[in-house]
PDB file of C-alpha atoms in Angstrom:
ATOM      1  CA  MET Z   1       5.472   1.533 -22.910  1.00 78.00           C
ATOM      2  CA  ILE Z   2       2.155   1.097 -22.453  1.00 87.00           C
ATOM      3  CA  ARG Z   3      -0.549   3.303 -21.615  1.00 92.00           C
ATOM      4  CA  MET Z   4      -2.000   2.818 -18.369  1.00 97.00           C
ATOM      5  CA  GLU Z   5      -5.706   4.985 -17.232  1.00 97.00           C
ATOM      6  CA  GLN Z   6      -4.218   7.966 -14.737  1.00 98.00           C
ATOM      7  CA  ARG Z   7      -6.291   9.661 -11.743  1.00 98.00           C
ATOM      8  CA  THR Z   8      -5.589  12.103 -10.075  1.00 98.00           C
ATOM      9  CA  LEU Z   9      -4.002  11.588  -6.432  1.00 98.00           C
ATOM     10  CA  GLY Z  10      -5.687  13.544  -4.441  1.00 98.00           C
ATOM     11  CA  ARG Z  11      -4.201  17.273  -3.478  1.00 97.00           C
ATOM     12  CA  THR Z  12      -0.791  16.431  -5.108  1.00 98.00           C
ATOM     13  CA  GLY Z  13      -2.537  17.831  -8.487  1.00 97.00           C
ATOM     14  CA  ARG Z  14      -0.120  15.097  -9.937  1.00 97.00           C
ATOM     15  CA  ASP Z  15      -1.776  12.165 -12.019  1.00 98.00           C
ATOM     16  CA  VAL Z  16      -0.834   8.334 -11.654  1.00 98.00           C
ATOM     17  CA  SER Z  17      -1.160   5.040 -12.957  1.00 98.00           C
ATOM     18  CA  VAL Z  18      -4.589   3.059 -11.692  1.00 98.00           C
ATOM     19  CA  VAL Z  19      -2.098   0.480 -10.528  1.00 98.00           C
ATOM     20  CA  GLY Z  20       0.763   0.864  -8.605  1.00 98.00           C
ATOM     21  CA  GLN Z  21       4.032  -1.021  -7.814  1.00 98.00           C
ATOM     22  CA  GLY Z  22       4.303  -1.847  -4.012  1.00 97.00           C
ATOM     23  CA  THR Z  23       7.984  -2.172  -2.865  1.00 95.00           C
ATOM     24  CA  TRP Z  24       7.702  -3.801   0.370  1.00 90.00           C
ATOM     25  CA  GLN Z  25       8.531  -6.766  -1.117  1.00 86.00           C
ATOM     26  CA  LEU Z  26      11.677  -5.516  -2.255  1.00 88.00           C
ATOM     27  CA  GLY Z  27      13.076  -4.934   1.159  1.00 81.00           C
ATOM     28  CA  GLY Z  28      13.454  -8.381   2.101  1.00 65.00           C
ATOM     29  CA  ASP Z  29      10.296  -8.680   4.241  1.00 64.00           C
ATOM     30  CA  TRP Z  30       8.794 -11.291   1.993  1.00 63.00           C
ATOM     31  CA  GLY Z  31      12.035 -13.740   1.701  1.00 66.00           C
ATOM     32  CA  GLU Z  32      14.996 -12.367  -0.157  1.00 76.00           C
ATOM     33  CA  VAL Z  33      15.015 -10.817  -3.025  1.00 82.00           C
ATOM     34  CA  ARG Z  34      18.326 -10.597  -5.685  1.00 88.00           C
ATOM     35  CA  GLU Z  35      19.365  -6.962  -6.823  1.00 91.00           C
ATOM     36  CA  ALA Z  36      18.596  -8.109 -10.499  1.00 93.00           C
ATOM     37  CA  ASP Z  37      15.072  -9.256  -9.913  1.00 92.00           C
ATOM     38  CA  ALA Z  38      14.307  -6.196  -7.879  1.00 93.00           C
ATOM     39  CA  PHE Z  39      15.386  -4.082 -10.886  1.00 95.00           C
ATOM     40  CA  GLY Z  40      13.732  -6.983 -13.167  1.00 96.00           C
ATOM     41  CA  VAL Z  41      10.323  -5.901 -11.166  1.00 96.00           C
ATOM     42  CA  LEU Z  42      10.569  -2.078 -11.547  1.00 97.00           C
ATOM     43  CA  ASP Z  43      11.661  -2.210 -15.112  1.00 97.00           C
ATOM     44  CA  ALA Z  44       8.439  -4.399 -15.788  1.00 97.00           C
ATOM     45  CA  ALA Z  45       6.107  -2.418 -13.982  1.00 98.00           C
ATOM     46  CA  VAL Z  46       7.754   0.967 -15.981  1.00 97.00           C
ATOM     47  CA  GLU Z  47       7.019  -1.085 -19.311  1.00 97.00           C
ATOM     48  CA  SER Z  48       3.583  -2.030 -18.403  1.00 97.00           C
ATOM     49  CA  GLY Z  49       2.355   1.637 -17.857  1.00 97.00           C
ATOM     50  CA  VAL Z  50       3.056   1.996 -13.790  1.00 98.00           C
ATOM     51  CA  THR Z  51       3.908   5.538 -13.301  1.00 98.00           C
ATOM     52  CA  PHE Z  52       3.798   5.180  -9.319  1.00 98.00           C
ATOM     53  CA  PHE Z  53       6.195   3.537  -6.924  1.00 98.00           C
ATOM     54  CA  ASP Z  54       5.179   3.291  -2.989  1.00 98.00           C
ATOM     55  CA  THR Z  55       8.739   2.584  -0.746  1.00 98.00           C
ATOM     56  CA  ALA Z  56       8.934   3.261   3.274  1.00 97.00           C
ATOM     57  CA  ASP Z  57      12.184   3.840   4.992  1.00 97.00           C
ATOM     58  CA  VAL Z  58      12.076   0.886   6.751  1.00 95.00           C
ATOM     59  CA  TYR Z  59      11.591  -1.366   4.388  1.00 95.00           C
ATOM     60  CA  GLY Z  60      14.759  -3.594   4.303  1.00 93.00           C
ATOM     61  CA  ASP Z  61      16.157  -0.631   5.982  1.00 93.00           C
ATOM     62  CA  GLY Z  62      16.393   1.523   3.371  1.00 95.00           C
ATOM     63  CA  ARG Z  63      16.925  -1.066   0.604  1.00 94.00           C
ATOM     64  CA  SER Z  64      13.679  -0.553  -1.242  1.00 95.00           C
ATOM     65  CA  GLU Z  65      14.263   3.460  -0.910  1.00 97.00           C
ATOM     66  CA  GLN Z  66      17.746   2.792  -2.667  1.00 96.00           C
ATOM     67  CA  LEU Z  67      16.941   0.380  -5.086  1.00 95.00           C
ATOM     68  CA  ILE Z  68      14.484   2.730  -6.630  1.00 97.00           C
ATOM     69  CA  GLY Z  69      16.768   5.561  -6.416  1.00 97.00           C
ATOM     70  CA  ARG Z  70      19.344   3.628  -8.524  1.00 97.00           C
ATOM     71  CA  TYR Z  71      16.480   2.405 -11.035  1.00 97.00           C
ATOM     72  CA  LEU Z  72      15.390   5.811 -11.852  1.00 97.00           C
ATOM     73  CA  LYS Z  73      18.721   7.111 -12.112  1.00 96.00           C
ATOM     74  CA  ASP Z  74      19.217   4.823 -15.252  1.00 95.00           C
ATOM     75  CA  ARG Z  75      15.730   5.423 -16.250  1.00 94.00           C
ATOM     76  CA  PRO Z  76      15.314   9.338 -17.072  1.00 91.00           C
ATOM     77  CA  ASP Z  77      12.604   8.406 -19.443  1.00 92.00           C
ATOM     78  CA  ALA Z  78      10.579   6.836 -16.725  1.00 93.00           C
ATOM     79  CA  ASP Z  79       8.093   9.304 -15.581  1.00 92.00           C
ATOM     80  CA  VAL Z  80       7.428   8.021 -11.864  1.00 98.00           C
ATOM     81  CA  PHE Z  81       5.827   9.535  -9.188  1.00 98.00           C
ATOM     82  CA  VAL Z  82       7.398   8.000  -5.742  1.00 98.00           C
ATOM     83  CA  ALA Z  83       5.456   7.794  -2.412  1.00 98.00           C
ATOM     84  CA  THR Z  84       7.692   6.904   0.460  1.00 98.00           C
ATOM     85  CA  LYS Z  85       6.603   6.945   4.414  1.00 98.00           C
ATOM     86  CA  MET Z  86       8.325   7.844   7.884  1.00 98.00           C
ATOM     87  CA  GLY Z  87       7.818   7.105  11.169  1.00 98.00           C
ATOM     88  CA  ARG Z  88       8.056   3.492  11.941  1.00 96.00           C
ATOM     89  CA  ARG Z  89      12.584   3.874  12.564  1.00 94.00           C
ATOM     90  CA  ALA Z  90      11.364   5.113  16.121  1.00 96.00           C
ATOM     91  CA  GLU Z  91      10.051   3.794  19.053  1.00 96.00           C
ATOM     92  CA  GLN Z  92       6.494   4.536  18.348  1.00 97.00           C
ATOM     93  CA  LEU Z  93       5.638   7.103  20.589  1.00 98.00           C
ATOM     94  CA  PRO Z  94       3.529  10.323  19.769  1.00 98.00           C
ATOM     95  CA  GLU Z  95       6.242  12.767  20.800  1.00 98.00           C
ATOM     96  CA  ASN Z  96       8.552  11.417  18.483  1.00 98.00           C
ATOM     97  CA  TYR Z  97       6.398  12.646  15.545  1.00 98.00           C
ATOM     98  CA  VAL Z  98       8.604  16.089  15.887  1.00 98.00           C
ATOM     99  CA  LEU Z  99      10.263  18.637  13.284  1.00 98.00           C
ATOM    100  CA  ASP Z 100      13.515  17.650  13.876  1.00 98.00           C
ATOM    101  CA  ASN Z 101      13.052  13.619  13.473  1.00 98.00           C
ATOM    102  CA  PHE Z 102      11.143  14.245  10.749  1.00 98.00           C
ATOM    103  CA  ARG Z 103      14.001  16.422   8.961  1.00 98.00           C
ATOM    104  CA  THR Z 104      16.382  13.385   9.868  1.00 98.00           C
ATOM    105  CA  TRP Z 105      13.935  10.922   8.331  1.00 98.00           C
ATOM    106  CA  ASN Z 106      13.342  12.896   5.268  1.00 97.00           C
ATOM    107  CA  ASP Z 107      17.015  13.615   4.714  1.00 97.00           C
ATOM    108  CA  ARG Z 108      17.783   9.666   4.941  1.00 98.00           C
ATOM    109  CA  SER Z 109      15.016   9.163   2.163  1.00 98.00           C
ATOM    110  CA  ARG Z 110      16.402  11.763  -0.262  1.00 98.00           C
ATOM    111  CA  ALA Z 111      19.999  10.491  -0.009  1.00 98.00           C
ATOM    112  CA  ASN Z 112      18.215   6.739  -0.718  1.00 98.00           C
ATOM    113  CA  LEU Z 113      16.142   8.066  -3.677  1.00 98.00           C
ATOM    114  CA  GLY Z 114      18.715  10.195  -4.706  1.00 98.00           C
ATOM    115  CA  VAL Z 115      16.582  13.247  -4.903  1.00 98.00           C
ATOM    116  CA  ASP Z 116      16.108  16.999  -3.579  1.00 98.00           C
ATOM    117  CA  THR Z 117      12.263  17.349  -2.676  1.00 98.00           C
ATOM    118  CA  LEU Z 118      10.494  14.146  -2.037  1.00 98.00           C
ATOM    119  CA  ASP Z 119       7.015  13.154  -4.158  1.00 98.00           C
ATOM    120  CA  LEU Z 120       4.864  12.189  -1.454  1.00 98.00           C
ATOM    121  CA  VAL Z 121       5.619  11.585   2.190  1.00 98.00           C
ATOM    122  CA  GLN Z 122       3.146   9.428   4.498  1.00 98.00           C
ATOM    123  CA  LEU Z 123       3.303   8.899   7.877  1.00 98.00           C
ATOM    124  CA  HIS Z 124       3.809   5.497   8.316  1.00 98.00           C
ATOM    125  CA  CYS Z 125       0.717   4.343  10.472  1.00 98.00           C
ATOM    126  CA  PRO Z 126       1.565   6.368  13.219  1.00 98.00           C
ATOM    127  CA  PRO Z 127       0.153   5.569  17.034  1.00 98.00           C
ATOM    128  CA  THR Z 128      -3.267   7.061  16.785  1.00 98.00           C
ATOM    129  CA  ALA Z 129      -3.139  10.295  18.855  1.00 98.00           C
ATOM    130  CA  VAL Z 130      -0.580  11.447  15.520  1.00 98.00           C
ATOM    131  CA  TYR Z 131      -3.610  11.791  13.658  1.00 98.00           C
ATOM    132  CA  SER Z 132      -5.108  14.474  16.046  1.00 98.00           C
ATOM    133  CA  SER Z 133      -2.181  16.479  16.613  1.00 98.00           C
ATOM    134  CA  ASP Z 134      -1.681  20.051  15.403  1.00 98.00           C
ATOM    135  CA  ALA Z 135       2.130  20.038  15.849  1.00 98.00           C
ATOM    136  CA  VAL Z 136       2.370  17.076  13.583  1.00 98.00           C
ATOM    137  CA  TYR Z 137       0.743  18.952  10.757  1.00 98.00           C
ATOM    138  CA  ASP Z 138       2.684  21.798  11.539  1.00 98.00           C
ATOM    139  CA  ALA Z 139       5.904  20.694  11.165  1.00 98.00           C
ATOM    140  CA  LEU Z 140       4.638  18.791   7.863  1.00 98.00           C
ATOM    141  CA  ASP Z 141       3.778  22.412   6.420  1.00 98.00           C
ATOM    142  CA  THR Z 142       7.486  23.056   7.676  1.00 98.00           C
ATOM    143  CA  LEU Z 143       8.635  20.393   5.378  1.00 98.00           C
ATOM    144  CA  VAL Z 144       6.575  21.140   2.228  1.00 98.00           C
ATOM    145  CA  ALA Z 145       7.726  25.078   2.888  1.00 98.00           C
ATOM    146  CA  GLU Z 146      11.475  24.081   3.163  1.00 98.00           C
ATOM    147  CA  GLN Z 147      11.076  22.312  -0.222  1.00 98.00           C
ATOM    148  CA  ARG Z 148      12.213  18.983   1.321  1.00 98.00           C
ATOM    149  CA  ILE Z 149       8.499  17.285   0.464  1.00 98.00           C
ATOM    150  CA  ALA Z 150       6.156  18.116  -2.401  1.00 98.00           C
ATOM    151  CA  ALA Z 151       3.242  17.192  -0.333  1.00 98.00           C
ATOM    152  CA  TYR Z 152       2.579  15.067   2.444  1.00 98.00           C
ATOM    153  CA  ALA Z 153      -0.437  12.337   3.561  1.00 98.00           C
ATOM    154  CA  VAL Z 154      -0.526   9.401   5.613  1.00 98.00           C
ATOM    155  CA  SER Z 155      -1.106   5.433   5.876  1.00 98.00           C
ATOM    156  CA  VAL Z 156      -3.484   4.013   8.459  1.00 98.00           C
ATOM    157  CA  GLU Z 157      -4.304   1.116  10.226  1.00 97.00           C
ATOM    158  CA  THR Z 158      -8.041   1.843  11.126  1.00 97.00           C
ATOM    159  CA  CYS Z 159     -11.131   3.791   9.441  1.00 97.00           C
ATOM    160  CA  ALA Z 160     -11.510   6.338  12.356  1.00 98.00           C
ATOM    161  CA  GLU Z 161      -7.546   7.317  11.429  1.00 98.00           C
ATOM    162  CA  ALA Z 162      -8.382   7.425   7.675  1.00 98.00           C
ATOM    163  CA  LEU Z 163     -11.470  10.032   8.923  1.00 98.00           C
ATOM    164  CA  THR Z 164      -9.289  12.026  11.069  1.00 98.00           C
ATOM    165  CA  ALA Z 165      -6.842  12.534   8.277  1.00 98.00           C
ATOM    166  CA  ILE Z 166      -8.892  13.381   5.724  1.00 98.00           C
ATOM    167  CA  ALA Z 167     -10.604  16.032   7.709  1.00 98.00           C
ATOM    168  CA  ARG Z 168      -6.820  17.815   7.527  1.00 98.00           C
ATOM    169  CA  PRO Z 169      -6.592  20.276   4.758  1.00 97.00           C
ATOM    170  CA  GLY Z 170      -3.124  19.486   3.937  1.00 98.00           C
ATOM    171  CA  VAL Z 171      -3.864  15.617   3.949  1.00 98.00           C
ATOM    172  CA  ALA Z 172      -3.032  14.634   0.271  1.00 98.00           C
ATOM    173  CA  SER Z 173      -3.728  11.278   0.260  1.00 98.00           C
ATOM    174  CA  VAL Z 174      -4.930   8.305   2.565  1.00 98.00           C
ATOM    175  CA  GLN Z 175      -3.451   4.771   2.458  1.00 98.00           C
ATOM    176  CA  ILE Z 176      -5.347   2.197   3.701  1.00 98.00           C
ATOM    177  CA  ILE Z 177      -6.306  -1.603   3.305  1.00 98.00           C
ATOM    178  CA  LEU Z 178      -8.649  -2.532   0.985  1.00 98.00           C
ATOM    179  CA  ASN Z 179      -9.356  -5.753  -0.578  1.00 98.00           C
ATOM    180  CA  PRO Z 180     -12.040  -8.402  -1.338  1.00 98.00           C
ATOM    181  CA  PHE Z 181     -11.338  -9.468   2.283  1.00 97.00           C
ATOM    182  CA  ARG Z 182     -11.363  -5.798   4.024  1.00 97.00           C
ATOM    183  CA  LEU Z 183     -14.628  -3.737   2.665  1.00 97.00           C
ATOM    184  CA  LYS Z 184     -15.060  -1.431   5.838  1.00 97.00           C
ATOM    185  CA  PRO Z 185     -13.352   1.525   3.981  1.00 98.00           C
ATOM    186  CA  LEU Z 186     -16.221   1.331   1.538  1.00 97.00           C
ATOM    187  CA  ASP Z 187     -18.836   2.439   3.965  1.00 95.00           C
ATOM    188  CA  GLU Z 188     -17.423   6.143   5.017  1.00 96.00           C
ATOM    189  CA  VAL Z 189     -13.677   6.258   4.014  1.00 98.00           C
ATOM    190  CA  LEU Z 190     -13.896   6.456   0.315  1.00 98.00           C
ATOM    191  CA  PRO Z 191     -17.152   8.796   0.587  1.00 98.00           C
ATOM    192  CA  ALA Z 192     -15.351  11.170   2.814  1.00 98.00           C
ATOM    193  CA  ALA Z 193     -11.868  10.919   0.549  1.00 98.00           C
ATOM    194  CA  VAL Z 194     -14.015  12.105  -2.687  1.00 98.00           C
ATOM    195  CA  GLU Z 195     -16.054  14.796  -0.970  1.00 98.00           C
ATOM    196  CA  ALA Z 196     -12.360  16.088   0.349  1.00 98.00           C
ATOM    197  CA  GLY Z 197     -10.625  15.830  -2.592  1.00 98.00           C
ATOM    198  CA  VAL Z 198      -8.432  13.071  -0.694  1.00 98.00           C
ATOM    199  CA  GLY Z 199      -6.571  10.559  -2.995  1.00 98.00           C
ATOM    200  CA  ILE Z 200      -6.911   6.996  -2.028  1.00 98.00           C
ATOM    201  CA  ILE Z 201      -4.017   4.665  -2.299  1.00 98.00           C
ATOM    202  CA  ALA Z 202      -5.176   0.737  -1.864  1.00 98.00           C
ATOM    203  CA  ARG Z 203      -2.513  -1.253   0.103  1.00 98.00           C
ATOM    204  CA  VAL Z 204      -2.226  -4.981   1.024  1.00 97.00           C
ATOM    205  CA  PRO Z 205      -4.890  -5.826  -2.446  1.00 97.00           C
ATOM    206  CA  LEU Z 206      -4.324  -9.323  -2.163  1.00 97.00           C
ATOM    207  CA  ALA Z 207      -4.313  -9.805   1.284  1.00 96.00           C
ATOM    208  CA  SER Z 208      -0.326 -10.619   1.528  1.00 94.00           C
ATOM    209  CA  GLY Z 209      -0.962 -12.938  -1.202  1.00 94.00           C
ATOM    210  CA  LEU Z 210      -4.141 -15.090  -0.428  1.00 96.00           C
ATOM    211  CA  LEU Z 211      -6.568 -13.757  -2.895  1.00 97.00           C
ATOM    212  CA  SER Z 212      -4.019 -15.300  -5.531  1.00 95.00           C
ATOM    213  CA  GLY Z 213      -5.759 -18.532  -4.792  1.00 93.00           C
ATOM    214  CA  ALA Z 214      -1.909 -19.998  -4.680  1.00 92.00           C
ATOM    215  CA  TYR Z 215      -1.740 -20.939  -1.202  1.00 94.00           C
ATOM    216  CA  THR Z 216      -3.074 -23.495   0.866  1.00 94.00           C
ATOM    217  CA  ALA Z 217      -3.859 -25.112   4.469  1.00 94.00           C
ATOM    218  CA  ASP Z 218      -0.142 -26.461   3.787  1.00 94.00           C
ATOM    219  CA  THR Z 219       1.940 -23.600   2.323  1.00 96.00           C
ATOM    220  CA  VAL Z 220       5.040 -22.884   4.436  1.00 95.00           C
ATOM    221  CA  PHE Z 221       6.525 -19.309   4.102  1.00 93.00           C
ATOM    222  CA  ALA Z 222      10.086 -18.431   5.043  1.00 89.00           C
ATOM    223  CA  PRO Z 223      11.166 -17.870   8.359  1.00 90.00           C
ATOM    224  CA  GLU Z 224      12.158 -14.187   7.338  1.00 86.00           C
ATOM    225  CA  ASP Z 225       8.401 -13.872   5.427  1.00 88.00           C
ATOM    226  CA  HIS Z 226       6.143 -11.794   7.652  1.00 90.00           C
ATOM    227  CA  ARG Z 227       3.281 -13.934   6.561  1.00 93.00           C
ATOM    228  CA  THR Z 228       5.396 -16.558   9.120  1.00 93.00           C
ATOM    229  CA  TYR Z 229       6.325 -14.142  11.844  1.00 93.00           C
ATOM    230  CA  ASN Z 230       3.490 -11.598  12.355  1.00 93.00           C
ATOM    231  CA  ARG Z 231      -0.065 -13.782  11.431  1.00 94.00           C
ATOM    232  CA  HIS Z 232      -1.033 -12.881  15.624  1.00 92.00           C
ATOM    233  CA  GLY Z 233       0.899  -8.978  15.346  1.00 93.00           C
ATOM    234  CA  GLU Z 234       3.961 -10.086  17.012  1.00 94.00           C
ATOM    235  CA  ALA Z 235       6.183  -7.702  15.266  1.00 92.00           C
ATOM    236  CA  PHE Z 236       3.358  -4.878  13.508  1.00 92.00           C
ATOM    237  CA  ASP Z 237      -0.451  -4.498  13.279  1.00 92.00           C
ATOM    238  CA  GLN Z 238      -1.508  -7.633  12.687  1.00 93.00           C
ATOM    239  CA  GLY Z 239      -4.132  -6.086   9.639  1.00 92.00           C
ATOM    240  CA  GLU Z 240      -0.616  -5.813   7.105  1.00 92.00           C
ATOM    241  CA  THR Z 241      -0.637 -10.012   7.018  1.00 95.00           C
ATOM    242  CA  PHE Z 242      -3.156 -11.579   5.448  1.00 95.00           C
ATOM    243  CA  SER Z 243      -5.529  -8.491   6.609  1.00 94.00           C
ATOM    244  CA  GLY Z 244      -5.912  -9.763   9.713  1.00 94.00           C
ATOM    245  CA  ILE Z 245      -7.527 -13.132   9.003  1.00 95.00           C
ATOM    246  CA  ASP Z 246      -7.123 -16.184  10.427  1.00 94.00           C
ATOM    247  CA  TYR Z 247      -4.917 -18.024   7.826  1.00 95.00           C
ATOM    248  CA  ALA Z 248      -7.167 -21.113   7.564  1.00 94.00           C
ATOM    249  CA  THR Z 249     -10.275 -18.643   6.935  1.00 95.00           C
ATOM    250  CA  GLY Z 250      -8.246 -16.721   4.434  1.00 95.00           C
ATOM    251  CA  VAL Z 251      -7.171 -19.997   2.473  1.00 96.00           C
ATOM    252  CA  GLN Z 252     -11.447 -21.458   2.588  1.00 96.00           C
ATOM    253  CA  ALA Z 253     -12.238 -17.550   1.394  1.00 96.00           C
ATOM    254  CA  ALA Z 254      -9.476 -17.558  -1.060  1.00 96.00           C
ATOM    255  CA  ALA Z 255     -10.933 -20.658  -2.923  1.00 96.00           C
ATOM    256  CA  GLU Z 256     -14.285 -19.479  -3.113  1.00 97.00           C
ATOM    257  CA  PHE Z 257     -13.132 -16.260  -4.457  1.00 97.00           C
ATOM    258  CA  ALA Z 258     -11.044 -17.782  -7.034  1.00 97.00           C
ATOM    259  CA  GLY Z 259     -14.342 -18.927  -8.763  1.00 96.00           C
ATOM    260  CA  LEU Z 260     -15.530 -15.345  -9.006  1.00 97.00           C
ATOM    261  CA  ALA Z 261     -12.769 -14.544 -11.411  1.00 97.00           C
ATOM    262  CA  PRO Z 262     -14.023 -14.174 -14.945  1.00 96.00           C
ATOM    263  CA  GLU Z 263     -12.717 -16.165 -18.191  1.00 94.00           C
ATOM    264  CA  GLY Z 264      -9.776 -14.499 -18.670  1.00 94.00           C
ATOM    265  CA  ALA Z 265      -8.615 -13.026 -15.544  1.00 97.00           C
ATOM    266  CA  THR Z 266      -6.633 -14.821 -12.409  1.00 97.00           C
ATOM    267  CA  PRO Z 267      -7.807 -14.433  -9.181  1.00 98.00           C
ATOM    268  CA  ALA Z 268      -5.509 -11.786  -8.276  1.00 97.00           C
ATOM    269  CA  GLN Z 269      -6.399  -9.678 -11.620  1.00 98.00           C
ATOM    270  CA  THR Z 270      -9.825  -9.718 -10.350  1.00 98.00           C
ATOM    271  CA  ALA Z 271      -9.324  -8.570  -7.166  1.00 98.00           C
ATOM    272  CA  LEU Z 272      -7.133  -5.717  -8.312  1.00 98.00           C
ATOM    273  CA  ARG Z 273      -9.785  -5.106 -10.884  1.00 98.00           C
ATOM    274  CA  TRP Z 274     -12.761  -5.406  -8.227  1.00 98.00           C
ATOM    275  CA  ILE Z 275     -10.339  -2.648  -6.380  1.00 98.00           C
ATOM    276  CA  ILE Z 276      -9.640  -0.041  -9.114  1.00 98.00           C
ATOM    277  CA  GLN Z 277     -13.920   0.153  -9.601  1.00 97.00           C
ATOM    278  CA  GLN Z 278     -14.379   1.382  -6.260  1.00 98.00           C
ATOM    279  CA  PRO Z 279     -15.071   4.701  -6.630  1.00 97.00           C
ATOM    280  CA  GLY Z 280     -12.611   7.031  -4.628  1.00 98.00           C
ATOM    281  CA  VAL Z 281      -9.915   4.756  -5.124  1.00 98.00           C
ATOM    282  CA  THR Z 282      -7.169   6.389  -7.119  1.00 98.00           C
ATOM    283  CA  THR Z 283      -4.330   3.360  -7.422  1.00 98.00           C
ATOM    284  CA  VAL Z 284      -3.621   0.047  -5.918  1.00 98.00           C
ATOM    285  CA  ILE Z 285      -0.174  -0.901  -4.611  1.00 98.00           C
ATOM    286  CA  PRO Z 286       0.227  -4.476  -5.461  1.00 97.00           C
ATOM    287  CA  GLY Z 287       3.543  -5.817  -4.409  1.00 94.00           C
ATOM    288  CA  ALA Z 288       5.787  -8.535  -6.527  1.00 92.00           C
ATOM    289  CA  ARG Z 289       8.706 -10.420  -6.801  1.00 88.00           C
ATOM    290  CA  SER Z 290       9.463 -11.400 -10.321  1.00 92.00           C
ATOM    291  CA  VAL Z 291       8.685 -10.181 -13.448  1.00 96.00           C
ATOM    292  CA  GLU Z 292       5.632 -12.296 -14.320  1.00 96.00           C
ATOM    293  CA  GLN Z 293       3.912 -10.819 -11.395  1.00 95.00           C
ATOM    294  CA  ALA Z 294       4.215  -7.319 -12.061  1.00 97.00           C
ATOM    295  CA  ARG Z 295       2.839  -7.728 -16.135  1.00 98.00           C
ATOM    296  CA  ALA Z 296       0.133  -9.670 -14.427  1.00 97.00           C
ATOM    297  CA  ASN Z 297      -0.546  -7.085 -11.951  1.00 98.00           C
ATOM    298  CA  ALA Z 298      -0.541  -4.182 -14.242  1.00 98.00           C
ATOM    299  CA  SER Z 299      -2.462  -5.928 -16.549  1.00 97.00           C
ATOM    300  CA  ALA Z 300      -5.212  -5.980 -14.263  1.00 98.00           C
ATOM    301  CA  ALA Z 301      -5.667  -1.917 -15.169  1.00 97.00           C
ATOM    302  CA  SER Z 302      -7.235  -3.183 -19.085  1.00 96.00           C
ATOM    303  CA  LEU Z 303      -9.772  -5.651 -17.902  1.00 96.00           C
ATOM    304  CA  PRO Z 304     -13.070  -5.095 -18.316  1.00 95.00           C
ATOM    305  CA  ALA Z 305     -15.342  -3.875 -14.984  1.00 96.00           C
ATOM    306  CA  LEU Z 306     -16.401  -6.550 -12.969  1.00 97.00           C
ATOM    307  CA  ALA Z 307     -20.265  -7.285 -13.256  1.00 96.00           C
ATOM    308  CA  PRO Z 308     -22.669  -6.323 -10.970  1.00 96.00           C
ATOM    309  CA  ARG Z 309     -23.410  -9.849  -9.488  1.00 96.00           C
ATOM    310  CA  THR Z 310     -19.240 -10.461  -9.244  1.00 96.00           C
ATOM    311  CA  SER Z 311     -19.552  -7.538  -6.949  1.00 95.00           C
ATOM    312  CA  ASP Z 312     -22.456  -8.528  -4.757  1.00 97.00           C
ATOM    313  CA  ALA Z 313     -20.851 -12.125  -4.597  1.00 98.00           C
ATOM    314  CA  VAL Z 314     -17.674 -10.190  -2.992  1.00 98.00           C
ATOM    315  CA  ARG Z 315     -19.689  -8.395  -0.683  1.00 97.00           C
ATOM    316  CA  GLU Z 316     -21.684 -11.917   0.168  1.00 98.00           C
ATOM    317  CA  LEU Z 317     -18.554 -13.816   0.648  1.00 97.00           C
ATOM    318  CA  TYR Z 318     -16.970 -11.365   2.681  1.00 97.00           C
ATOM    319  CA  ASP Z 319     -20.034 -11.130   5.031  1.00 96.00           C
ATOM    320  CA  ARG Z 320     -20.604 -14.982   5.531  1.00 96.00           C
ATOM    321  CA  ARG Z 321     -16.878 -15.688   6.256  1.00 94.00           C
ATOM    322  CA  ILE Z 322     -14.850 -12.249   7.359  1.00 95.00           C
ATOM    323  CA  ARG Z 323     -17.018  -9.672   8.517  1.00 94.00           C
ATOM    324  CA  ALA Z 324     -17.535 -11.132  11.920  1.00 90.00           C
ATOM    325  CA  GLU Z 325     -13.902 -11.377  12.593  1.00 88.00           C
ATOM    326  CA  ILE Z 326     -12.493  -8.615  11.706  1.00 91.00           C
ATOM    327  CA  HIS Z 327     -15.158  -5.483  10.824  1.00 86.00           C
ATOM    328  CA  SER Z 328     -15.628  -4.336  14.439  1.00 86.00           C
ATOM    329  CA  ARG Z 329     -11.019  -4.094  14.551  1.00 90.00           C
ATOM    330  CA  TRP Z 330     -10.014  -2.142  11.449  1.00 93.00           C
TER     331      TRP Z 330
END
């Protein structure tokens, strides 16, 4: 196995690789993924030095968790920290975020993953009011006391939600959309996380693949792919698909971004390297649907730091093409 740089994931006290493995794709919401291919992706990630998997109980209605559980059972030598999420299996009402439901959701995830204690459970982008509820955090503390979970965290849609969660002493980490097309978290969220000792998990790092430079205005995605059915937030928050950017705008901006990639690096690796070197980021969780993608993503950790002029160019591109469209919403 390759040894990758490790960083402490906030208040968990556990070290994880700076490039993790997102597993939303393995659930099927990006098109069908065969079981053998899913295991191949996980294996390629581990062999490339990845020690952090991110999943959720709704990815493929538990399929992603189940695949991870089976894979790790067969790979006892793999020292992988698994973060899952809960909350999206119920109607999105604050009153559903209660201890009894938490226990039920946790029991399902523990069975799927084949563990007694979950490493980390994240509230999965719940209604905004949930982040301010004392009762919610009391319930999460109870889960820790019952040894159902080792630690808890949140996944958020907005910077305001992130800042509310960071102020809570039991929150170990915050998962937030961060990529060269989503810079707002750099202004307040990352500095606040550093100050509080909270980890940052950067998700949607390639803007649903836009930043790979692989798509054009004519690209057609499968009907079951969220990049087809959620472009305008029809199924869940629009920000989860192409970072909330209009697709045509995103394709044009991605073509410009590709020109910033240094020699020997792909646009996708450049985007991941840019995220890794932002102060306060613990790990970034690109997804992958093939062994080659998983290996290429992991190799971004070994790239040299990007030059200041590249970071300046990312900011200029964002300000010129993206900022007016999304900055105020998230």
